[in-house]
Amino acid sequence: MKNVEVAQQRSAVADACPPLDVRTRDRVTELLLQQGSATATELGLALGLSAAGIRRHLDAMLAEGLVESRERPDRGRRGRGRPARVFTLTAAARETLPHTYDDLAASALRWIAEHHGEAAVAAFAMAQVAGLEERCKAAMAEAGDDPLARAEALAKALTAEGYAAGATTIATGGQLCQHHCPVAHVAAEFSQLCEAETQVISRLVGTHVQRLATIANGDGVCTTHIPAPVPGARSDNARQIRQNRQRNVR
């Protein structure tokens, strides 16, 4: 009997709180995108659903930061009850919608290549990573001159930029691994983006580096090999880093 009672209680709970229909939420999102804002009643009428049912979706979306609500301005005499609340999509919700940024970026680079040549694409790529280089350089100010120590500091700086990076020591030196690439789809067509980033890594760690794998090329991780310092050459690397810093100050 106890098992039967438990089953009945679970059934009652399920009936009272049925799972939200993902398709309905998508339709609510689409309507808010089209109309800009709407009340639960307006959304329900448009979708042929009850206002109460729509509110369940809106409450869940509010909790997730996907919509925000405010009282609708009263333009006339209002009856009894609470004022109607209108709902709008948040910036976070809009970020989840499909975008064509990659297509736009690729088209722009194709235009540059067609009208100004491959050298112009390379110059554009270097300009794009210049800001990243400056921010990482500032984050690495206390890293010292050792390339492997600088690689670890660079990994932390790149992680803060969204690259999910890490650095490890291996027998032949070190490896910088980036588990995410914000421009992977575009870089698959324009390798100049990867080449510019590799040059930035080389300058920041203060030594020659070698790209072993890239996400843009279909690999799971962007992997950069950092050779171990050659005895007697560390001072040269340190000298080059100091010269670069002095040049930037000027």
Tab-separated table of N, CA and C in Angstrom, residues 8-141:
chain	number	residue	atom	x	y	z
A	8	GLN	N	1.190	7.532	-6.129
A	8	GLN	CA	0.120	8.499	-6.326
A	8	GLN	C	0.589	9.916	-5.992
A	9	GLN	N	1.409	10.034	-4.922
A	9	GLN	CA	1.918	11.345	-4.540
A	9	GLN	C	2.848	11.904	-5.619
A	10	ARG	N	3.692	11.042	-6.148
A	10	ARG	CA	4.602	11.486	-7.212
A	10	ARG	C	3.817	11.905	-8.442
A	11	SER	N	2.764	11.151	-8.748
A	11	SER	CA	1.936	11.492	-9.901
A	11	SER	C	1.263	12.836	-9.704
A	12	ALA	N	0.793	13.089	-8.474
A	12	ALA	CA	0.138	14.360	-8.192
A	12	ALA	C	1.113	15.518	-8.337
A	13	VAL	N	2.359	15.320	-7.860
A	13	VAL	CA	3.379	16.359	-7.986
A	13	VAL	C	3.690	16.625	-9.449
A	14	ALA	N	3.804	15.556	-10.240
A	14	ALA	CA	4.105	15.704	-11.663
A	14	ALA	C	2.994	16.456	-12.375
A	15	ASP	N	1.728	16.182	-11.970
A	15	ASP	CA	0.605	16.869	-12.590
A	15	ASP	C	0.607	18.352	-12.223
A	16	ALA	N	0.996	18.637	-10.976
A	16	ALA	CA	1.011	20.022	-10.519
A	16	ALA	C	2.166	20.816	-11.118
A	17	CYS	N	3.279	20.150	-11.361
A	17	CYS	CA	4.471	20.826	-11.891
A	17	CYS	C	4.999	20.087	-13.115
A	18	PRO	N	4.273	20.087	-14.223
A	18	PRO	CA	4.742	19.388	-15.414
A	18	PRO	C	5.989	20.064	-15.970
A	19	PRO	N	6.866	19.325	-16.650
A	19	PRO	CA	8.080	19.926	-17.199
A	19	PRO	C	7.739	20.979	-18.242
A	20	LEU	N	8.565	22.016	-18.307
A	20	LEU	CA	8.336	23.080	-19.268
A	20	LEU	C	8.638	22.589	-20.680
A	21	ASP	N	7.784	22.998	-21.612
A	21	ASP	CA	7.955	22.622	-23.009
A	21	ASP	C	8.983	23.561	-23.638
A	22	VAL	N	10.101	22.983	-24.074
A	22	VAL	CA	11.164	23.796	-24.658
A	22	VAL	C	10.669	24.518	-25.898
A	23	ARG	N	9.806	23.868	-26.680
A	23	ARG	CA	9.304	24.494	-27.900
A	23	ARG	C	8.490	25.737	-27.588
A	24	THR	N	7.702	25.693	-26.510
A	24	THR	CA	6.929	26.863	-26.118
A	24	THR	C	7.847	28.008	-25.730
A	25	ARG	N	8.909	27.696	-24.986
A	25	ARG	CA	9.861	28.743	-24.612
A	25	ARG	C	10.481	29.366	-25.859
A	26	ASP	N	10.812	28.546	-26.841
A	26	ASP	CA	11.381	29.079	-28.081
A	26	ASP	C	10.397	30.008	-28.776
A	27	ARG	N	9.126	29.651	-28.748
A	27	ARG	CA	8.100	30.486	-29.379
A	27	ARG	C	7.914	31.793	-28.615
A	28	VAL	N	7.987	31.729	-27.280
A	28	VAL	CA	7.923	32.941	-26.461
A	28	VAL	C	9.095	33.856	-26.798
A	29	THR	N	10.289	33.274	-26.897
A	29	THR	CA	11.482	34.048	-27.234
A	29	THR	C	11.343	34.709	-28.595
A	30	GLU	N	10.828	33.951	-29.557
A	30	GLU	CA	10.665	34.484	-30.919
A	30	GLU	C	9.680	35.652	-30.940
A	31	LEU	N	8.583	35.515	-30.192
A	31	LEU	CA	7.595	36.592	-30.146
A	31	LEU	C	8.164	37.852	-29.497
A	32	LEU	N	8.889	37.678	-28.397
A	32	LEU	CA	9.490	38.829	-27.734
A	32	LEU	C	10.524	39.495	-28.634
A	33	LEU	N	11.231	38.694	-29.414
A	33	LEU	CA	12.209	39.236	-30.349
A	33	LEU	C	11.503	40.065	-31.421
A	34	GLN	N	10.366	39.569	-31.909
A	34	GLN	CA	9.623	40.262	-32.965
A	34	GLN	C	8.917	41.511	-32.448
A	35	GLN	N	8.295	41.417	-31.273
A	35	GLN	CA	7.456	42.495	-30.775
A	35	GLN	C	8.196	43.466	-29.860
A	36	GLY	N	9.346	43.067	-29.373
A	36	GLY	CA	10.104	43.919	-28.469
A	36	GLY	C	9.721	43.714	-27.017
A	37	SER	N	8.423	43.731	-26.727
A	37	SER	CA	7.942	43.486	-25.370
A	37	SER	C	6.492	43.034	-25.452
A	38	ALA	N	6.044	42.339	-24.407
A	38	ALA	CA	4.662	41.853	-24.364
A	38	ALA	C	4.351	41.384	-22.960
A	39	THR	N	3.062	41.346	-22.644
A	39	THR	CA	2.616	40.806	-21.360
A	39	THR	C	2.378	39.313	-21.504
A	40	ALA	N	2.227	38.644	-20.370
A	40	ALA	CA	1.940	37.210	-20.398
A	40	ALA	C	0.613	36.946	-21.113
A	41	THR	N	-0.375	37.820	-20.899
A	41	THR	CA	-1.674	37.656	-21.546
A	41	THR	C	-1.550	37.793	-23.062
A	42	GLU	N	-0.774	38.769	-23.511
A	42	GLU	CA	-0.586	38.979	-24.959
A	42	GLU	C	0.141	37.801	-25.587
A	43	LEU	N	1.139	37.291	-24.890
A	43	LEU	CA	1.864	36.135	-25.404
A	43	LEU	C	0.954	34.917	-25.459
A	44	GLY	N	0.131	34.733	-24.417
A	44	GLY	CA	-0.786	33.604	-24.388
A	44	GLY	C	-1.782	33.649	-25.522
A	45	LEU	N	-2.335	34.839	-25.806
A	45	LEU	CA	-3.293	34.977	-26.899
A	45	LEU	C	-2.630	34.661	-28.242
A	46	ALA	N	-1.401	35.127	-28.419
A	46	ALA	CA	-0.700	34.893	-29.684
A	46	ALA	C	-0.367	33.421	-29.891
A	47	LEU	N	-0.119	32.706	-28.793
A	47	LEU	CA	0.287	31.302	-28.887
A	47	LEU	C	-0.859	30.337	-28.622
A	48	GLY	N	-2.022	30.881	-28.278
A	48	GLY	CA	-3.157	30.008	-27.992
A	48	GLY	C	-2.998	29.238	-26.704
A	49	LEU	N	-2.335	29.849	-25.726
A	49	LEU	CA	-2.106	29.211	-24.436
A	49	LEU	C	-2.617	30.119	-23.325
A	50	SER	N	-2.780	29.551	-22.146
A	50	SER	CA	-3.247	30.349	-21.017
A	50	SER	C	-2.149	31.273	-20.518
A	51	ALA	N	-2.562	32.410	-19.957
A	51	ALA	CA	-1.588	33.349	-19.394
A	51	ALA	C	-0.806	32.705	-18.263
A	52	ALA	N	-1.493	31.849	-17.487
A	52	ALA	CA	-0.814	31.169	-16.377
A	52	ALA	C	0.291	30.259	-16.900
A	53	GLY	N	0.006	29.550	-17.979
A	53	GLY	CA	1.022	28.675	-18.557
A	53	GLY	C	2.210	29.466	-19.082
A	54	ILE	N	1.940	30.614	-19.711
A	54	ILE	CA	3.015	31.462	-20.218
A	54	ILE	C	3.858	32.006	-19.069
A	55	ARG	N	3.190	32.353	-17.949
A	55	ARG	CA	3.925	32.901	-16.802
A	55	ARG	C	4.932	31.907	-16.250
A	56	ARG	N	4.616	30.627	-16.309
A	56	ARG	CA	5.566	29.616	-15.829
A	56	ARG	C	6.858	29.684	-16.640
A	57	HIS	N	6.722	29.853	-17.940
A	57	HIS	CA	7.907	29.978	-18.781
A	57	HIS	C	8.634	31.284	-18.495
A	58	LEU	N	7.886	32.365	-18.352
A	58	LEU	CA	8.506	33.658	-18.087
A	58	LEU	C	9.210	33.680	-16.730
A	59	ASP	N	8.625	33.031	-15.729
A	59	ASP	CA	9.263	32.966	-14.410
A	59	ASP	C	10.597	32.225	-14.497
A	60	ALA	N	10.597	31.128	-15.254
A	60	ALA	CA	11.836	30.362	-15.419
A	60	ALA	C	12.876	31.188	-16.170
A	61	MET	N	12.446	31.922	-17.180
A	61	MET	CA	13.366	32.748	-17.963
A	61	MET	C	13.875	33.924	-17.137
A	62	LEU	N	13.022	34.458	-16.253
A	62	LEU	CA	13.458	35.511	-15.337
A	62	LEU	C	14.570	35.004	-14.417
A	63	ALA	N	14.375	33.804	-13.880
A	63	ALA	CA	15.358	33.212	-12.964
A	63	ALA	C	16.686	32.977	-13.656
A	64	GLU	N	16.656	32.712	-14.957
A	64	GLU	CA	17.880	32.440	-15.721
A	64	GLU	C	18.471	33.704	-16.330
A	65	GLY	N	17.818	34.842	-16.097
A	65	GLY	CA	18.343	36.096	-16.622
A	65	GLY	C	18.115	36.285	-18.105
A	66	LEU	N	17.120	35.598	-18.671
A	66	LEU	CA	16.857	35.678	-20.108
A	66	LEU	C	15.809	36.732	-20.452
A	67	VAL	N	14.968	37.090	-19.488
A	67	VAL	CA	14.003	38.174	-19.694
A	67	VAL	C	14.029	39.090	-18.484
A	68	GLU	N	13.536	40.284	-18.678
A	68	GLU	CA	13.344	41.221	-17.583
A	68	GLU	C	11.947	41.806	-17.699
A	69	SER	N	11.402	42.256	-16.592
A	69	SER	CA	10.028	42.756	-16.621
A	69	SER	C	9.935	44.119	-15.964
A	70	ARG	N	8.900	44.834	-16.318
A	70	ARG	CA	8.616	46.145	-15.729
A	70	ARG	C	7.115	46.386	-15.839
A	71	GLU	N	6.624	47.309	-15.051
A	71	GLU	CA	5.207	47.641	-15.125
A	71	GLU	C	4.928	48.434	-16.398
A	72	ARG	N	3.837	48.087	-17.042
A	72	ARG	CA	3.460	48.829	-18.241
A	72	ARG	C	2.927	50.194	-17.824
A	73	PRO	N	3.380	51.272	-18.462
A	73	PRO	CA	2.883	52.614	-18.109
A	73	PRO	C	1.371	52.685	-18.257
A	74	ASP	N	0.721	53.309	-17.290
A	74	ASP	CA	-0.740	53.438	-17.284
A	74	ASP	C	-1.135	54.664	-18.102
A	75	ARG	N	-1.762	54.432	-19.277
A	75	ARG	CA	-2.146	55.540	-20.162
A	75	ARG	C	-3.604	55.950	-19.978
A	76	GLY	N	-4.272	55.433	-19.004
A	76	GLY	CA	-5.664	55.787	-18.786
A	76	GLY	C	-6.128	55.259	-17.450
A	77	ARG	N	-7.422	55.246	-17.271
A	77	ARG	CA	-7.965	54.724	-16.029
A	77	ARG	C	-7.740	53.228	-15.964
A	78	ARG	N	-7.198	52.767	-14.871
A	78	ARG	CA	-6.911	51.348	-14.706
A	78	ARG	C	-7.877	50.759	-13.686
A	79	GLY	N	-8.330	49.543	-13.983
A	79	GLY	CA	-9.244	48.870	-13.084
A	79	GLY	C	-8.521	48.316	-11.882
A	80	ARG	N	-9.222	47.515	-11.143
A	80	ARG	CA	-8.634	46.922	-9.950
A	80	ARG	C	-7.582	45.883	-10.330
A	81	GLY	N	-6.745	45.566	-9.355
A	81	GLY	CA	-5.709	44.558	-9.575
A	81	GLY	C	-4.355	45.178	-9.858
A	82	ARG	N	-3.389	44.319	-9.938
A	82	ARG	CA	-2.026	44.790	-10.177
A	82	ARG	C	-1.872	45.276	-11.617
A	83	PRO	N	-0.997	46.261	-11.826
A	83	PRO	CA	-0.756	46.716	-13.198
A	83	PRO	C	-0.087	45.611	-14.017
A	84	ALA	N	-0.369	45.600	-15.310
A	84	ALA	CA	0.214	44.580	-16.190
A	84	ALA	C	1.731	44.750	-16.258
A	85	ARG	N	2.412	43.634	-16.347
A	85	ARG	CA	3.856	43.657	-16.474
A	85	ARG	C	4.233	43.223	-17.885
A	86	VAL	N	5.161	43.951	-18.474
A	86	VAL	CA	5.635	43.609	-19.808
A	86	VAL	C	7.011	42.980	-19.685
A	87	PHE	N	7.302	42.059	-20.586
A	87	PHE	CA	8.553	41.313	-20.565
A	87	PHE	C	9.350	41.603	-21.830
A	88	THR	N	10.646	41.720	-21.675
A	88	THR	CA	11.544	41.931	-22.806
A	88	THR	C	12.745	40.995	-22.670
A	89	LEU	N	13.363	40.680	-23.780
A	89	LEU	CA	14.555	39.833	-23.761
A	89	LEU	C	15.752	40.621	-23.238
A	90	THR	N	16.626	39.960	-22.509
A	90	THR	CA	17.857	40.580	-22.036
A	90	THR	C	18.963	40.388	-23.070
A	91	ALA	N	20.073	41.078	-22.866
A	91	ALA	CA	21.227	40.917	-23.755
A	91	ALA	C	21.733	39.479	-23.719
A	92	ALA	N	21.664	38.854	-22.536
A	92	ALA	CA	22.110	37.458	-22.408
A	92	ALA	C	21.267	36.545	-23.282
A	93	ALA	N	19.962	36.805	-23.364
A	93	ALA	CA	19.089	35.984	-24.196
A	93	ALA	C	19.422	36.171	-25.667
A	94	ARG	N	19.697	37.397	-26.061
A	94	ARG	CA	20.015	37.658	-27.465
A	94	ARG	C	21.321	36.991	-27.884
A	95	GLU	N	22.241	36.837	-26.916
A	95	GLU	CA	23.509	36.172	-27.236
A	95	GLU	C	23.314	34.692	-27.548
A	96	THR	N	22.222	34.100	-27.067
A	96	THR	CA	21.974	32.683	-27.329
A	96	THR	C	21.350	32.453	-28.694
A	97	LEU	N	20.905	33.518	-29.348
A	97	LEU	CA	20.262	33.389	-30.657
A	97	LEU	C	21.327	33.211	-31.730
A	98	PRO	N	20.967	32.604	-32.850
A	98	PRO	CA	21.940	32.388	-33.931
A	98	PRO	C	22.511	33.711	-34.443
A	99	HIS	N	23.812	33.741	-34.716
A	99	HIS	CA	24.469	34.922	-35.256
A	99	HIS	C	25.225	34.541	-36.529
A	100	THR	N	25.542	35.529	-37.321
A	100	THR	CA	26.306	35.295	-38.552
A	100	THR	C	27.619	36.071	-38.519
A	101	TYR	N	28.148	36.284	-37.293
A	101	TYR	CA	29.381	37.046	-37.171
A	101	TYR	C	30.536	36.398	-37.939
A	102	ASP	N	30.652	35.067	-37.834
A	102	ASP	CA	31.737	34.380	-38.522
A	102	ASP	C	31.634	34.570	-40.026
A	103	ASP	N	30.416	34.444	-40.567
A	103	ASP	CA	30.224	34.626	-42.002
A	103	ASP	C	30.580	36.046	-42.419
A	104	LEU	N	30.182	37.009	-41.600
A	104	LEU	CA	30.487	38.403	-41.912
A	104	LEU	C	31.986	38.655	-41.886
A	105	ALA	N	32.669	38.122	-40.862
A	105	ALA	CA	34.116	38.312	-40.761
A	105	ALA	C	34.834	37.658	-41.936
A	106	ALA	N	34.424	36.449	-42.298
A	106	ALA	CA	35.051	35.752	-43.419
A	106	ALA	C	34.825	36.514	-44.719
A	107	SER	N	33.621	37.041	-44.912
A	107	SER	CA	33.326	37.810	-46.128
A	107	SER	C	34.185	39.066	-46.192
A	108	ALA	N	34.359	39.719	-45.039
A	108	ALA	CA	35.185	40.929	-45.004
A	108	ALA	C	36.639	40.612	-45.366
A	109	LEU	N	37.151	39.506	-44.850
A	109	LEU	CA	38.536	39.138	-45.158
A	109	LEU	C	38.690	38.714	-46.616
A	110	ARG	N	37.683	38.076	-47.178
A	110	ARG	CA	37.737	37.732	-48.606
A	110	ARG	C	37.801	38.998	-49.460
A	111	TRP	N	37.012	40.002	-49.044
A	111	TRP	CA	37.015	41.268	-49.778
A	111	TRP	C	38.385	41.935	-49.695
A	112	ILE	N	38.975	41.926	-48.499
A	112	ILE	CA	40.305	42.514	-48.329
A	112	ILE	C	41.324	41.785	-49.199
A	113	ALA	N	41.267	40.447	-49.192
A	113	ALA	CA	42.218	39.668	-49.988
A	113	ALA	C	42.047	39.932	-51.473
A	114	GLU	N	40.796	40.047	-51.909
A	114	GLU	CA	40.533	40.248	-53.340
A	114	GLU	C	40.967	41.627	-53.813
A	115	HIS	N	40.743	42.645	-53.001
A	115	HIS	CA	41.010	44.014	-53.434
A	115	HIS	C	42.387	44.535	-53.025
A	116	HIS	N	42.971	43.961	-51.982
A	116	HIS	CA	44.237	44.498	-51.495
A	116	HIS	C	45.334	43.447	-51.327
A	117	GLY	N	45.036	42.184	-51.528
A	117	GLY	CA	46.057	41.156	-51.482
A	117	GLY	C	46.234	40.489	-50.121
A	118	GLU	N	46.982	39.397	-50.125
A	118	GLU	CA	47.196	38.612	-48.911
A	118	GLU	C	47.967	39.391	-47.845
A	119	ALA	N	48.845	40.302	-48.282
A	119	ALA	CA	49.612	41.088	-47.306
A	119	ALA	C	48.684	41.958	-46.467
A	120	ALA	N	47.613	42.435	-47.071
A	120	ALA	CA	46.664	43.259	-46.335
A	120	ALA	C	45.916	42.423	-45.303
A	121	VAL	N	45.638	41.178	-45.646
A	121	VAL	CA	44.981	40.277	-44.694
A	121	VAL	C	45.896	40.045	-43.497
A	122	ALA	N	47.186	39.833	-43.778
A	122	ALA	CA	48.153	39.618	-42.702
A	122	ALA	C	48.259	40.856	-41.811
A	123	ALA	N	48.248	42.050	-42.427
A	123	ALA	CA	48.318	43.292	-41.653
A	123	ALA	C	47.072	43.449	-40.785
A	124	PHE	N	45.921	43.084	-41.335
A	124	PHE	CA	44.675	43.141	-40.563
A	124	PHE	C	44.744	42.193	-39.373
A	125	ALA	N	45.274	40.986	-39.603
A	125	ALA	CA	45.381	40.002	-38.521
A	125	ALA	C	46.271	40.514	-37.401
A	126	MET	N	47.390	41.146	-37.763
A	126	MET	CA	48.292	41.681	-36.751
A	126	MET	C	47.613	42.810	-35.968
A	127	ALA	N	46.837	43.632	-36.664
A	127	ALA	CA	46.127	44.714	-35.978
A	127	ALA	C	45.098	44.161	-34.999
A	128	GLN	N	44.469	43.041	-35.368
A	128	GLN	CA	43.448	42.451	-34.530
A	128	GLN	C	44.009	41.915	-33.210
A	129	VAL	N	45.220	41.375	-33.253
A	129	VAL	CA	45.793	40.782	-32.033
A	129	VAL	C	46.628	41.781	-31.239
A	130	ALA	N	46.761	42.995	-31.746
A	130	ALA	CA	47.588	43.993	-31.051
A	130	ALA	C	47.032	44.314	-29.670
A	131	GLY	N	45.718	44.457	-29.577
A	131	GLY	CA	45.116	44.746	-28.278
A	131	GLY	C	45.290	43.603	-27.305
A	132	LEU	N	45.119	42.364	-27.808
A	132	LEU	CA	45.327	41.182	-26.978
A	132	LEU	C	46.757	41.135	-26.450
A	133	GLU	N	47.715	41.454	-27.301
A	133	GLU	CA	49.116	41.432	-26.897
A	133	GLU	C	49.385	42.436	-25.780
A	134	GLU	N	48.827	43.624	-25.897
A	134	GLU	CA	49.060	44.652	-24.885
A	134	GLU	C	48.457	44.258	-23.549
A	135	ARG	N	47.258	43.689	-23.579
A	135	ARG	CA	46.614	43.284	-22.317
A	135	ARG	C	47.369	42.141	-21.652
A	136	CYS	N	47.817	41.175	-22.455
A	136	CYS	CA	48.583	40.054	-21.892
A	136	CYS	C	49.938	40.525	-21.371
A	137	LYS	N	50.553	41.466	-22.075
A	137	LYS	CA	51.850	41.989	-21.645
A	137	LYS	C	51.721	42.643	-20.278
A	138	ALA	N	50.643	43.388	-20.084
A	138	ALA	CA	50.421	44.040	-18.795
A	138	ALA	C	50.205	43.010	-17.695
A	139	ALA	N	49.500	41.917	-18.022
A	139	ALA	CA	49.234	40.876	-17.027
A	139	ALA	C	50.485	40.079	-16.685
A	140	MET	N	51.485	40.121	-17.584
A	140	MET	CA	52.711	39.352	-17.388
A	140	MET	C	53.853	40.203	-16.851
A	141	ALA	N	53.568	41.388	-16.386
A	141	ALA	CA	54.620	42.341	-16.004
A	141	ALA	C	55.560	41.789	-14.942
